[in-house]
mmCIF file of C-alpha atoms and ligand atoms in Angstrom:
data_model
loop_
_atom_site.group_PDB
_atom_site.id
_atom_site.type_symbol
_atom_site.label_atom_id
_atom_site.label_comp_id
_atom_site.label_asym_id
_atom_site.label_seq_id
_atom_site.Cartn_x
_atom_site.Cartn_y
_atom_site.Cartn_z
ATOM 1 C CA MET A 1 -136.341 -33.580 103.540
ATOM 2 C CA THR A 2 -133.105 -35.286 104.465
ATOM 3 C CA ASP A 3 -133.231 -38.664 106.142
ATOM 4 C CA ILE A 4 -132.574 -37.866 109.794
ATOM 5 C CA ARG A 5 -130.887 -41.253 110.295
ATOM 6 C CA GLU A 6 -128.299 -40.234 107.750
ATOM 7 C CA ILE A 7 -127.500 -37.135 109.804
ATOM 8 C CA VAL A 8 -127.386 -39.020 113.087
ATOM 9 C CA ASN A 9 -125.007 -41.612 111.629
ATOM 10 C CA GLU A 10 -122.560 -38.836 110.932
ATOM 11 C CA ILE A 11 -122.077 -38.367 114.687
ATOM 12 C CA GLU A 12 -119.618 -41.249 114.537
ATOM 13 C CA THR A 13 -117.280 -39.122 112.431
ATOM 14 C CA LEU A 14 -116.649 -36.688 115.307
ATOM 15 C CA ARG A 15 -113.679 -37.315 117.521
ATOM 16 C CA PRO A 16 -115.413 -38.186 120.773
ATOM 17 C CA ILE A 17 -114.603 -36.164 123.834
ATOM 18 C CA PRO A 18 -112.206 -38.316 125.916
ATOM 19 C CA PRO A 19 -113.998 -40.165 128.734
ATOM 20 C CA VAL A 20 -111.662 -38.558 131.240
ATOM 21 C CA ALA A 21 -112.820 -35.083 130.209
ATOM 22 C CA ALA A 22 -116.442 -36.110 130.564
ATOM 23 C CA LYS A 23 -115.652 -37.476 134.046
ATOM 24 C CA ILE A 24 -113.900 -34.263 135.056
ATOM 25 C CA LEU A 25 -116.883 -32.255 133.928
ATOM 26 C CA GLU A 26 -119.171 -34.470 135.901
ATOM 27 C CA LEU A 27 -117.037 -34.008 139.014
ATOM 28 C CA ALA A 28 -116.889 -30.261 138.464
ATOM 29 C CA GLU A 29 -120.681 -30.088 138.293
ATOM 30 C CA ASP A 30 -120.860 -31.873 141.643
ATOM 31 C CA ILE A 31 -120.266 -29.476 144.535
ATOM 32 C CA ASN A 32 -119.085 -32.302 146.784
ATOM 33 C CA SER A 33 -116.123 -33.273 144.639
ATOM 34 C CA SER A 34 -112.584 -32.223 145.546
ATOM 35 C CA LEU A 35 -109.679 -30.837 143.615
ATOM 36 C CA ALA A 36 -107.611 -33.902 144.515
ATOM 37 C CA GLU A 37 -110.146 -36.184 142.847
ATOM 38 C CA ILE A 38 -109.880 -34.153 139.670
ATOM 39 C CA ALA A 39 -106.077 -34.134 139.753
ATOM 40 C CA ASP A 40 -106.211 -37.889 140.155
ATOM 41 C CA LEU A 41 -108.222 -38.211 136.956
ATOM 42 C CA ILE A 42 -105.883 -35.966 134.986
ATOM 43 C CA ILE A 43 -102.682 -37.830 135.923
ATOM 44 C CA HIS A 44 -104.130 -41.007 134.451
ATOM 45 C CA ASP A 45 -104.306 -39.382 131.052
ATOM 46 C CA PRO A 46 -100.805 -38.707 129.706
ATOM 47 C CA SER A 47 -101.717 -36.332 126.910
ATOM 48 C CA LEU A 48 -104.017 -34.289 129.124
ATOM 49 C CA THR A 49 -101.294 -34.154 131.791
ATOM 50 C CA ALA A 50 -98.774 -32.949 129.239
ATOM 51 C CA ASN A 51 -101.115 -30.249 128.002
ATOM 52 C CA VAL A 52 -102.055 -29.010 131.459
ATOM 53 C CA LEU A 53 -98.356 -28.690 132.350
ATOM 54 C CA ARG A 54 -97.497 -27.039 129.049
ATOM 55 C CA ILE A 55 -100.234 -24.460 129.441
ATOM 56 C CA CYS A 56 -99.398 -23.804 133.117
ATOM 57 C CA ASN A 57 -95.786 -23.159 132.231
ATOM 58 C CA SER A 58 -96.598 -20.771 129.419
ATOM 59 C CA ALA A 59 -95.748 -17.127 129.959
ATOM 60 C CA ASN A 60 -99.427 -16.193 130.202
ATOM 61 C CA PHE A 61 -99.776 -17.501 133.717
ATOM 62 C CA GLY A 62 -96.498 -15.981 134.876
ATOM 63 C CA PHE A 63 -95.849 -18.402 137.736
ATOM 64 C CA SER A 64 -92.445 -17.697 139.223
ATOM 65 C CA ARG A 65 -91.402 -21.323 139.343
ATOM 66 C CA LYS A 66 -91.813 -24.269 136.975
ATOM 67 C CA VAL A 67 -94.997 -26.216 137.490
ATOM 68 C CA GLU A 68 -93.897 -29.840 137.496
ATOM 69 C CA SER A 69 -96.830 -31.877 138.663
ATOM 70 C CA VAL A 70 -100.545 -31.991 138.041
ATOM 71 C CA HIS A 71 -101.000 -31.677 141.776
ATOM 72 C CA ASP A 72 -99.143 -28.344 141.717
ATOM 73 C CA ALA A 73 -101.057 -27.264 138.673
ATOM 74 C CA THR A 74 -104.446 -27.911 140.245
ATOM 75 C CA THR A 75 -103.527 -26.103 143.460
ATOM 76 C CA LEU A 76 -102.045 -23.152 141.625
ATOM 77 C CA LEU A 77 -104.802 -22.789 139.084
ATOM 78 C CA GLY A 78 -107.817 -23.771 141.132
ATOM 79 C CA LEU A 79 -110.801 -25.814 140.036
ATOM 80 C CA ASN A 80 -112.207 -23.184 137.708
ATOM 81 C CA ARG A 81 -109.211 -22.855 135.502
ATOM 82 C CA ILE A 82 -108.428 -26.563 135.516
ATOM 83 C CA VAL A 83 -111.908 -27.364 134.267
ATOM 84 C CA LYS A 84 -111.499 -24.711 131.623
ATOM 85 C CA LEU A 85 -108.169 -26.111 130.444
ATOM 86 C CA VAL A 86 -109.471 -29.657 130.268
ATOM 87 C CA LEU A 87 -112.442 -28.531 128.260
ATOM 88 C CA LEU A 88 -110.508 -26.372 125.868
ATOM 89 C CA ASP A 89 -108.021 -29.147 125.354
ATOM 90 C CA SER A 90 -110.533 -31.879 124.651
ATOM 91 C CA LEU A 91 -112.964 -29.934 122.505
ATOM 92 C CA SER A 92 -110.758 -27.880 120.278
ATOM 93 C CA HIS A 93 -110.202 -30.727 117.770
ATOM 94 C CA ASN A 94 -113.845 -30.968 116.861
ATOM 95 C CA LEU A 95 -114.492 -27.286 116.557
ATOM 96 C CA SER A 96 -111.284 -26.018 115.037
ATOM 97 C CA GLY A 97 -111.658 -27.342 111.501
ATOM 98 C CA ASP A 98 -113.115 -25.606 108.522
ATOM 99 C CA GLN A 99 -116.923 -25.380 108.648
ATOM 100 C CA GLN A 100 -117.154 -24.172 105.064
ATOM 101 C CA SER A 101 -120.821 -24.963 104.770
ATOM 102 C CA TYR A 102 -121.819 -22.457 107.453
ATOM 103 C CA GLY A 103 -119.478 -20.083 105.689
ATOM 104 C CA LEU A 104 -117.099 -20.307 108.629
ATOM 105 C CA GLY A 105 -113.386 -20.313 107.979
ATOM 106 C CA GLU A 106 -110.718 -22.286 109.753
ATOM 107 C CA GLY A 107 -111.212 -22.185 113.507
ATOM 108 C CA GLU A 108 -114.097 -19.716 113.506
ATOM 109 C CA LEU A 109 -116.571 -22.037 115.164
ATOM 110 C CA TRP A 110 -113.963 -22.660 117.816
ATOM 111 C CA ARG A 111 -113.371 -18.933 118.303
ATOM 112 C CA HIS A 112 -117.094 -18.339 118.664
ATOM 113 C CA ALA A 113 -117.331 -21.194 121.190
ATOM 114 C CA VAL A 114 -114.506 -19.861 123.343
ATOM 115 C CA LEU A 115 -115.854 -16.331 123.178
ATOM 116 C CA SER A 116 -119.356 -17.475 124.200
ATOM 117 C CA ALA A 117 -117.922 -19.358 127.146
ATOM 118 C CA HIS A 118 -115.975 -16.284 128.127
ATOM 119 C CA VAL A 119 -119.039 -14.035 127.843
ATOM 120 C CA VAL A 120 -121.196 -16.388 129.866
ATOM 121 C CA LYS A 121 -118.620 -16.131 132.638
ATOM 122 C CA ILE A 122 -118.691 -12.328 132.557
ATOM 123 C CA MET A 123 -122.467 -12.361 132.433
ATOM 124 C CA GLY A 124 -122.696 -14.752 135.366
ATOM 125 C CA ALA A 125 -120.379 -12.567 137.400
ATOM 126 C CA ASN A 126 -122.484 -9.472 136.612
ATOM 127 C CA ASN A 127 -125.722 -11.191 137.510
ATOM 128 C CA GLY A 128 -126.726 -12.007 141.068
ATOM 129 C CA VAL A 129 -128.742 -15.124 140.172
ATOM 130 C CA PRO A 130 -127.054 -18.274 141.527
ATOM 131 C CA HIS A 131 -126.022 -20.732 138.848
ATOM 132 C CA ASN A 132 -123.537 -23.508 138.155
ATOM 133 C CA LYS A 133 -120.486 -21.820 136.627
ATOM 134 C CA HIS A 134 -118.863 -24.932 135.185
ATOM 135 C CA LEU A 135 -122.071 -26.078 133.640
ATOM 136 C CA VAL A 136 -122.756 -22.832 131.798
ATOM 137 C CA PHE A 137 -119.128 -22.554 130.690
ATOM 138 C CA THR A 138 -119.201 -26.047 129.209
ATOM 139 C CA ALA A 139 -122.610 -25.528 127.670
ATOM 140 C CA ALA A 140 -121.551 -22.265 126.027
ATOM 141 C CA LEU A 141 -118.484 -23.960 124.638
ATOM 142 C CA ILE A 142 -120.271 -26.893 123.031
ATOM 143 C CA LYS A 143 -123.749 -25.575 122.290
ATOM 144 C CA ASP A 144 -123.097 -25.381 118.532
ATOM 145 C CA ILE A 145 -121.349 -28.732 118.158
ATOM 146 C CA GLY A 146 -124.330 -29.809 116.017
ATOM 147 C CA LYS A 147 -123.168 -27.374 113.344
ATOM 148 C CA VAL A 148 -120.062 -29.474 112.731
ATOM 149 C CA ILE A 149 -122.268 -32.182 111.239
ATOM 150 C CA LEU A 150 -125.345 -30.253 110.170
ATOM 151 C CA GLY A 151 -123.136 -27.911 108.135
ATOM 152 C CA ARG A 152 -122.864 -30.415 105.308
ATOM 153 C CA PHE A 153 -126.649 -30.687 105.094
ATOM 154 C CA VAL A 154 -127.130 -26.938 105.449
ATOM 155 C CA ALA A 155 -124.809 -26.423 102.477
ATOM 156 C CA PHE A 156 -126.880 -28.833 100.405
ATOM 157 C CA SER A 157 -130.176 -27.068 101.213
ATOM 158 C CA PHE A 158 -128.813 -23.590 101.574
ATOM 159 C CA GLU A 159 -130.989 -21.907 98.917
ATOM 160 C CA LYS A 160 -134.201 -23.089 100.573
ATOM 161 C CA ILE A 161 -133.027 -22.090 104.048
ATOM 162 C CA HIS A 162 -131.894 -18.718 102.777
ATOM 163 C CA ILE A 163 -135.291 -17.958 101.196
ATOM 164 C CA LEU A 164 -137.159 -18.848 104.395
ATOM 165 C CA VAL A 165 -134.891 -16.556 106.428
ATOM 166 C CA LYS A 166 -134.777 -13.736 103.922
ATOM 167 C CA SER A 167 -138.389 -13.608 102.804
ATOM 168 C CA HIS A 168 -140.563 -15.565 105.190
ATOM 169 C CA GLY A 169 -139.510 -14.335 108.616
ATOM 170 C CA TYR A 170 -137.883 -17.577 109.765
ATOM 171 C CA SER A 171 -134.948 -17.602 112.133
ATOM 172 C CA PHE A 172 -132.019 -19.684 110.889
ATOM 173 C CA ASN A 173 -132.680 -22.586 113.246
ATOM 174 C CA GLU A 174 -136.393 -22.602 112.388
ATOM 175 C CA ALA A 175 -135.419 -22.813 108.730
ATOM 176 C CA GLU A 176 -132.976 -25.665 109.431
ATOM 177 C CA LYS A 177 -135.772 -27.567 111.123
ATOM 178 C CA GLU A 178 -138.236 -26.884 108.316
ATOM 179 C CA VAL A 179 -135.916 -27.765 105.447
ATOM 180 C CA ILE A 180 -133.616 -30.431 106.891
ATOM 181 C CA GLY A 181 -135.992 -31.813 109.515
ATOM 182 C CA MET A 182 -133.646 -31.083 112.376
ATOM 183 C CA ASN A 183 -131.841 -28.022 113.698
ATOM 184 C CA HIS A 184 -128.331 -27.713 115.108
ATOM 185 C CA GLU A 185 -129.574 -27.582 118.722
ATOM 186 C CA GLU A 186 -131.382 -30.919 118.424
ATOM 187 C CA LEU A 187 -128.430 -32.533 116.708
ATOM 188 C CA GLY A 188 -126.056 -31.089 119.309
ATOM 189 C CA ALA A 189 -128.190 -32.626 122.061
ATOM 190 C CA LEU A 190 -128.010 -36.018 120.330
ATOM 191 C CA ILE A 191 -124.219 -35.752 120.170
ATOM 192 C CA ALA A 192 -124.114 -34.818 123.861
ATOM 193 C CA GLU A 193 -126.276 -37.855 124.653
ATOM 194 C CA ARG A 194 -123.958 -40.072 122.670
ATOM 195 C CA TRP A 195 -121.014 -38.668 124.626
ATOM 196 C CA ARG A 196 -122.879 -39.311 127.894
ATOM 197 C CA PHE A 197 -122.957 -35.714 129.063
ATOM 198 C CA SER A 198 -125.152 -34.832 132.048
ATOM 199 C CA GLU A 199 -128.912 -34.458 131.590
ATOM 200 C CA LYS A 200 -128.710 -30.766 132.343
ATOM 201 C CA LEU A 201 -125.954 -30.150 129.809
ATOM 202 C CA ILE A 202 -127.943 -31.953 127.135
ATOM 203 C CA TYR A 203 -130.971 -29.866 128.068
ATOM 204 C CA ILE A 204 -129.087 -26.580 127.674
ATOM 205 C CA ILE A 205 -127.653 -27.582 124.308
ATOM 206 C CA ARG A 206 -131.098 -28.620 123.051
ATOM 207 C CA ASN A 207 -132.630 -25.321 124.180
ATOM 208 C CA HIS A 208 -129.850 -22.818 123.672
ATOM 209 C CA HIS A 209 -131.902 -20.706 121.252
ATOM 210 C CA LEU A 210 -134.909 -20.895 123.616
ATOM 211 C CA SER A 211 -137.302 -22.020 120.889
ATOM 212 C CA ASP A 212 -139.192 -23.899 123.597
ATOM 213 C CA GLU A 213 -140.738 -21.245 125.821
ATOM 214 C CA SER A 214 -140.467 -23.309 129.002
ATOM 215 C CA ALA A 215 -136.659 -23.187 128.778
ATOM 216 C CA ARG A 216 -136.723 -19.408 129.237
ATOM 217 C CA ASP A 217 -137.313 -19.910 132.968
ATOM 218 C CA ASP A 218 -134.144 -21.929 133.350
ATOM 219 C CA THR A 219 -131.383 -19.611 134.577
ATOM 220 C CA GLU A 220 -128.464 -21.580 133.143
ATOM 221 C CA THR A 221 -130.055 -21.992 129.717
ATOM 222 C CA ALA A 222 -131.015 -18.313 129.621
ATOM 223 C CA LEU A 223 -127.444 -17.265 130.474
ATOM 224 C CA VAL A 224 -125.990 -19.389 127.677
ATOM 225 C CA TYR A 225 -128.604 -17.977 125.288
ATOM 226 C CA LEU A 226 -127.872 -14.351 126.184
ATOM 227 C CA ALA A 227 -124.115 -14.837 125.969
ATOM 228 C CA ASP A 228 -124.592 -16.257 122.471
ATOM 229 C CA LEU A 229 -126.581 -13.176 121.423
ATOM 230 C CA VAL A 230 -123.905 -10.888 122.838
ATOM 231 C CA CYS A 231 -121.286 -12.702 120.736
ATOM 232 C CA MET A 232 -123.445 -12.327 117.637
ATOM 233 C CA MET A 233 -123.810 -8.622 118.278
ATOM 234 C CA MET A 234 -120.074 -8.259 118.687
ATOM 235 C CA GLY A 235 -119.623 -9.659 115.203
ATOM 236 C CA MET A 236 -118.270 -12.983 116.360
ATOM 237 C CA SER A 237 -120.669 -15.068 114.308
ATOM 238 C CA THR A 238 -119.589 -14.531 110.788
ATOM 239 C CA GLY A 239 -121.273 -17.602 109.342
ATOM 240 C CA VAL A 240 -124.110 -17.722 106.818
ATOM 241 C CA ASP A 241 -126.575 -17.884 109.709
ATOM 242 C CA GLY A 242 -125.266 -14.531 110.899
ATOM 243 C CA LEU A 243 -127.516 -12.942 113.488
ATOM 244 C CA ALA A 244 -130.685 -14.645 112.255
ATOM 245 C CA TYR A 245 -131.774 -15.834 115.689
ATOM 246 C CA ARG A 246 -134.643 -14.614 117.820
ATOM 247 C CA PHE A 247 -134.338 -12.330 120.770
ATOM 248 C CA TYR A 248 -136.992 -12.861 123.452
ATOM 249 C CA SER A 249 -137.063 -9.722 125.553
ATOM 250 C CA ASP A 250 -138.999 -11.388 128.383
ATOM 251 C CA VAL A 251 -135.818 -13.352 129.193
ATOM 252 C CA LEU A 252 -134.232 -10.137 130.421
ATOM 253 C CA ASN A 253 -137.173 -9.422 132.741
ATOM 254 C CA ARG A 254 -137.123 -12.943 134.083
ATOM 255 C CA MET A 255 -133.438 -12.580 134.907
ATOM 256 C CA SER A 256 -133.967 -8.998 136.206
ATOM 257 C CA LEU A 257 -131.529 -7.678 133.622
ATOM 258 C CA THR A 258 -131.790 -4.330 131.853
ATOM 259 C CA GLU A 259 -130.430 -3.177 128.524
ATOM 260 C CA LYS A 260 -127.797 -1.297 130.500
ATOM 261 C CA ASP A 261 -126.662 -4.549 132.144
ATOM 262 C CA LEU A 262 -126.314 -6.124 128.724
ATOM 263 C CA GLN A 263 -124.285 -3.217 127.395
ATOM 264 C CA THR A 264 -122.082 -3.491 130.472
ATOM 265 C CA VAL A 265 -121.401 -7.138 129.647
ATOM 266 C CA ILE A 266 -120.550 -6.166 126.065
ATOM 267 C CA ALA A 267 -118.125 -3.499 127.298
ATOM 268 C CA ALA A 268 -116.508 -5.918 129.755
ATOM 269 C CA THR A 269 -116.057 -8.419 126.929
ATOM 270 C CA GLY A 270 -114.452 -5.762 124.757
ATOM 271 C CA GLU A 271 -112.132 -4.877 127.615
ATOM 272 C CA SER A 272 -110.890 -8.429 128.037
ATOM 273 C CA TRP A 273 -110.365 -8.960 124.317
ATOM 274 C CA GLU A 274 -106.596 -9.225 124.544
ATOM 275 C CA LYS A 275 -106.716 -11.770 127.323
ATOM 276 C CA LEU A 276 -109.098 -13.792 125.260
ATOM 277 C CA GLU A 277 -106.874 -13.723 122.207
ATOM 278 C CA SER A 278 -104.055 -15.210 124.250
ATOM 279 C CA LEU A 279 -106.367 -17.908 125.582
ATOM 280 C CA LEU A 280 -107.299 -18.815 122.018
ATOM 281 C CA ASN A 281 -103.670 -19.092 121.064
ATOM 282 C CA LEU A 282 -102.860 -21.403 123.955
ATOM 283 C CA VAL A 283 -104.881 -24.341 122.762
ATOM 284 C CA MET B 1 -109.970 3.068 111.211
ATOM 285 C CA LEU B 2 -112.236 2.952 114.245
ATOM 286 C CA ASP B 3 -114.047 -0.155 115.497
ATOM 287 C CA PHE B 4 -116.458 0.543 118.343
ATOM 288 C CA ILE B 5 -119.105 -1.662 119.921
ATOM 289 C CA LEU B 6 -121.491 0.529 121.926
ATOM 290 C CA PRO B 7 -123.344 3.820 121.338
ATOM 291 C CA SER B 8 -122.531 5.671 124.509
ATOM 292 C CA ALA B 9 -120.119 5.584 127.421
ATOM 293 C CA SER B 10 -122.960 6.712 129.647
ATOM 294 C CA SER B 11 -125.052 3.634 128.889
ATOM 295 C CA ILE B 12 -123.056 1.145 130.925
ATOM 296 C CA ASN B 13 -122.630 0.528 134.657
ATOM 297 C CA SER B 14 -118.961 1.330 134.939
ATOM 298 C CA GLU B 15 -116.671 4.160 135.922
ATOM 299 C CA LYS B 16 -113.843 2.806 133.812
ATOM 300 C CA THR B 17 -115.155 4.141 130.523
ATOM 301 C CA GLU B 18 -112.461 6.815 130.239
ATOM 302 C CA LYS B 19 -109.906 4.062 129.820
ATOM 303 C CA TYR B 20 -111.626 2.895 126.641
ATOM 304 C CA PRO B 21 -112.930 5.928 124.740
ATOM 305 C CA PHE B 22 -112.745 4.057 121.430
ATOM 306 C CA MET B 23 -115.226 1.457 122.588
ATOM 307 C CA PHE B 24 -118.117 3.929 122.309
ATOM 308 C CA ALA B 25 -119.487 5.985 119.423
ATOM 309 C CA ASP B 26 -120.045 9.159 121.452
ATOM 310 C CA THR B 27 -116.467 9.299 122.742
ATOM 311 C CA GLY B 28 -114.653 7.286 120.055
ATOM 312 C CA VAL B 29 -115.817 9.046 116.887
ATOM 313 C CA PRO B 30 -114.945 12.601 118.070
ATOM 314 C CA ALA B 31 -111.588 11.386 119.458
ATOM 315 C CA PHE B 32 -110.870 9.684 116.156
ATOM 316 C CA ILE B 33 -111.694 12.787 114.115
ATOM 317 C CA GLU B 34 -109.587 14.885 116.480
ATOM 318 C CA ALA B 35 -106.631 12.510 116.121
ATOM 319 C CA LEU B 36 -106.925 12.813 112.339
ATOM 320 C CA THR B 37 -107.127 16.612 112.311
ATOM 321 C CA ASP B 38 -104.251 16.796 114.825
ATOM 322 C CA SER B 39 -102.116 14.851 112.389
ATOM 323 C CA GLY B 40 -102.848 17.415 109.706
ATOM 324 C CA THR B 41 -105.777 15.850 107.854
ATOM 325 C CA LYS B 42 -108.343 18.384 106.650
ATOM 326 C CA ILE B 43 -112.018 17.654 107.279
ATOM 327 C CA GLU B 44 -112.828 18.390 103.613
ATOM 328 C CA ASN B 45 -110.370 15.706 102.497
ATOM 329 C CA MET B 46 -111.884 13.008 104.640
ATOM 330 C CA LYS B 47 -113.946 10.241 103.083
ATOM 331 C CA VAL B 48 -116.171 8.407 105.532
ATOM 332 C CA VAL B 49 -117.051 4.750 105.070
ATOM 333 C CA ILE B 50 -119.177 3.070 107.706
ATOM 334 C CA ALA B 51 -120.163 -0.573 107.963
ATOM 335 C CA GLY B 52 -121.902 -2.718 110.543
ATOM 336 C CA GLY B 53 -125.132 -2.411 112.473
ATOM 337 C CA ALA B 54 -126.311 -5.976 111.916
ATOM 338 C CA GLN B 55 -129.090 -7.040 114.261
ATOM 339 C CA VAL B 56 -130.647 -10.135 115.760
ATOM 340 C CA LEU B 57 -134.338 -10.811 115.106
ATOM 341 C CA ASP B 58 -135.916 -8.609 117.724
ATOM 342 C CA GLN B 59 -139.459 -7.252 117.636
ATOM 343 C CA THR B 60 -139.116 -5.240 120.825
ATOM 344 C CA GLY B 61 -136.035 -3.251 119.924
ATOM 345 C CA VAL B 62 -134.316 -3.863 123.265
ATOM 346 C CA PHE B 63 -131.377 -5.540 121.668
ATOM 347 C CA ASN B 64 -130.899 -3.238 118.685
ATOM 348 C CA ILE B 65 -127.713 -1.742 120.051
ATOM 349 C CA ASP B 66 -126.227 -1.813 116.590
ATOM 350 C CA HIS B 67 -128.932 0.488 115.287
ATOM 351 C CA LYS B 68 -128.181 2.872 118.150
ATOM 352 C CA ASN B 69 -124.506 2.716 117.206
ATOM 353 C CA TYR B 70 -125.436 3.796 113.712
ATOM 354 C CA GLN B 71 -127.679 6.660 114.857
ATOM 355 C CA ALA B 72 -125.026 7.947 117.241
ATOM 356 C CA THR B 73 -122.355 7.821 114.538
ATOM 357 C CA LYS B 74 -124.534 9.665 112.046
ATOM 358 C CA SER B 75 -125.300 12.539 114.380
ATOM 359 C CA ILE B 76 -121.671 12.957 115.439
ATOM 360 C CA LEU B 77 -120.509 12.944 111.827
ATOM 361 C CA SER B 78 -123.050 15.554 110.817
ATOM 362 C CA ALA B 79 -122.065 17.721 113.802
ATOM 363 C CA HIS B 80 -118.550 17.673 112.325
ATOM 364 C CA LYS B 81 -119.967 18.442 108.873
ATOM 365 C CA LEU B 82 -118.769 15.106 107.576
ATOM 366 C CA ALA B 83 -120.815 13.394 104.875
ATOM 367 C CA ILE B 84 -120.948 9.624 104.637
ATOM 368 C CA HIS B 85 -119.306 8.536 101.398
ATOM 369 C CA HIS B 86 -120.450 4.937 101.636
ATOM 370 C CA GLU B 87 -122.447 2.962 104.171
ATOM 371 C CA ASP B 88 -123.420 -0.655 104.485
ATOM 372 C CA ILE B 89 -125.684 -1.025 107.485
ATOM 373 C CA GLY B 90 -128.220 -3.351 109.080
ATOM 374 C CA GLY B 91 -129.359 -6.782 108.046
ATOM 375 C CA ILE B 92 -128.439 -10.011 109.755
ATOM 376 C CA HIS B 93 -124.794 -10.346 108.738
ATOM 377 C CA SER B 94 -121.712 -8.979 110.410
ATOM 378 C CA ARG B 95 -119.073 -7.284 108.286
ATOM 379 C CA GLY B 96 -115.363 -6.879 108.025
ATOM 380 C CA LEU B 97 -113.822 -3.629 106.826
ATOM 381 C CA SER B 98 -110.233 -3.146 105.754
ATOM 382 C CA LEU B 99 -108.365 -0.199 104.373
ATOM 383 C CA ASN B 100 -105.727 -0.294 101.686
ATOM 384 C CA ILE B 101 -103.265 2.360 102.807
ATOM 385 C CA GLY B 102 -101.568 2.714 99.414
ATOM 386 C CA SER B 103 -104.665 3.239 97.285
ATOM 387 C CA GLY B 104 -107.061 4.576 99.922
ATOM 388 C CA TYR B 105 -109.652 2.012 98.899
ATOM 389 C CA SER B 106 -111.750 0.258 101.501
ATOM 390 C CA LEU B 107 -112.651 -3.371 101.222
ATOM 391 C CA LEU B 108 -115.963 -4.410 102.700
ATOM 392 C CA ASN B 109 -116.477 -8.055 103.499
ATOM 393 C CA LEU B 110 -120.010 -9.283 104.111
ATOM 394 C CA ALA B 111 -119.805 -12.405 106.236
ATOM 395 C CA GLY B 112 -120.205 -15.516 104.168
ATOM 396 C CA GLN B 113 -121.398 -13.485 101.184
ATOM 397 C CA ARG B 114 -119.462 -11.063 99.034
ATOM 398 C CA GLU B 115 -116.701 -8.483 98.976
ATOM 399 C CA ILE B 116 -117.071 -4.915 97.782
ATOM 400 C CA ILE B 117 -114.341 -2.423 96.929
ATOM 401 C CA ILE B 118 -115.174 1.162 97.805
HETATM 402 FE FE1 FE2 C 1 -126.652 -22.131 118.117
#
């Protein structure tokens, strides 16, 4: 088994999420915060300001006049889209590289992350259960951040992991845990702790494959989990882990969802494919 | 080439399905075959290659939409008297399929694994 300390030390090699992004997320999770407070945070970060303005002025938004200030941008776009832009901007560096060891090419982890976040939004809109939209969007986007580091160790132990999955009925994350001593959810949660994310966000990352049964009752975690499965089924997880994750059907009952609801979410995702492609190209 | 994601237009809660016939096996496959025959292709000259149908680990079968996609495709093809020349179905890995227009060969890419020329 690999020395877990060795894995944890690798966290330092990630480019940390800028403190301002973490602050914005925190504000967005708090229902009492205002748009002005968020704009105030953005203007104190020059590169974030530049990116928000660049993206607002791109043809995709089609605003009739030039957006020249962050204040304008936040009013025009609204809290939802601002949070999304900030997140996409600050996380893309870490996820857009080559994760060769999971068999993922350039940018594929990033594509999967953005697609999951997009699906969780569709799923949330299709489901009557109240939940925190920003929280699930963020969680879907960063749930697999652990793979960025664990990938190197997965590559080293790949044969063993592969045999457990192929011949012994293990899911990929169970095999990671067995062979390496840690799976990508646990490592992702450690990274999120290091980056001082909220307790709830850390919780969702740690439980996003619902290995711990108690997490299945948590609406936000269950939404992130289901959105991930939808992405896998749509062929968006082309890594060596593939679709080797467990589906717990009781999650659907707990969320009062049917197979038809799930297929509806898949169709809605397929419908918005083009829009999503342009979002991916923006960042 | 046709890339669909669901077995049937009737299995979702939406009236908009007519806008996206190619998203579903039951509407997409017949429309695809019709488009081919309309352009002058003869059924007996067609060579069918299908790939996909990977599944998550699911004991209950609720989430095996990909298997349903496969079943739906098979029955539509046989209704059109079309045999499957090559298939690569199931398992836990998604696939990429490309077609070389010049040679007529298909290239099947198994995620993170190998490539096969058909
Ligand atoms: Fe994961």
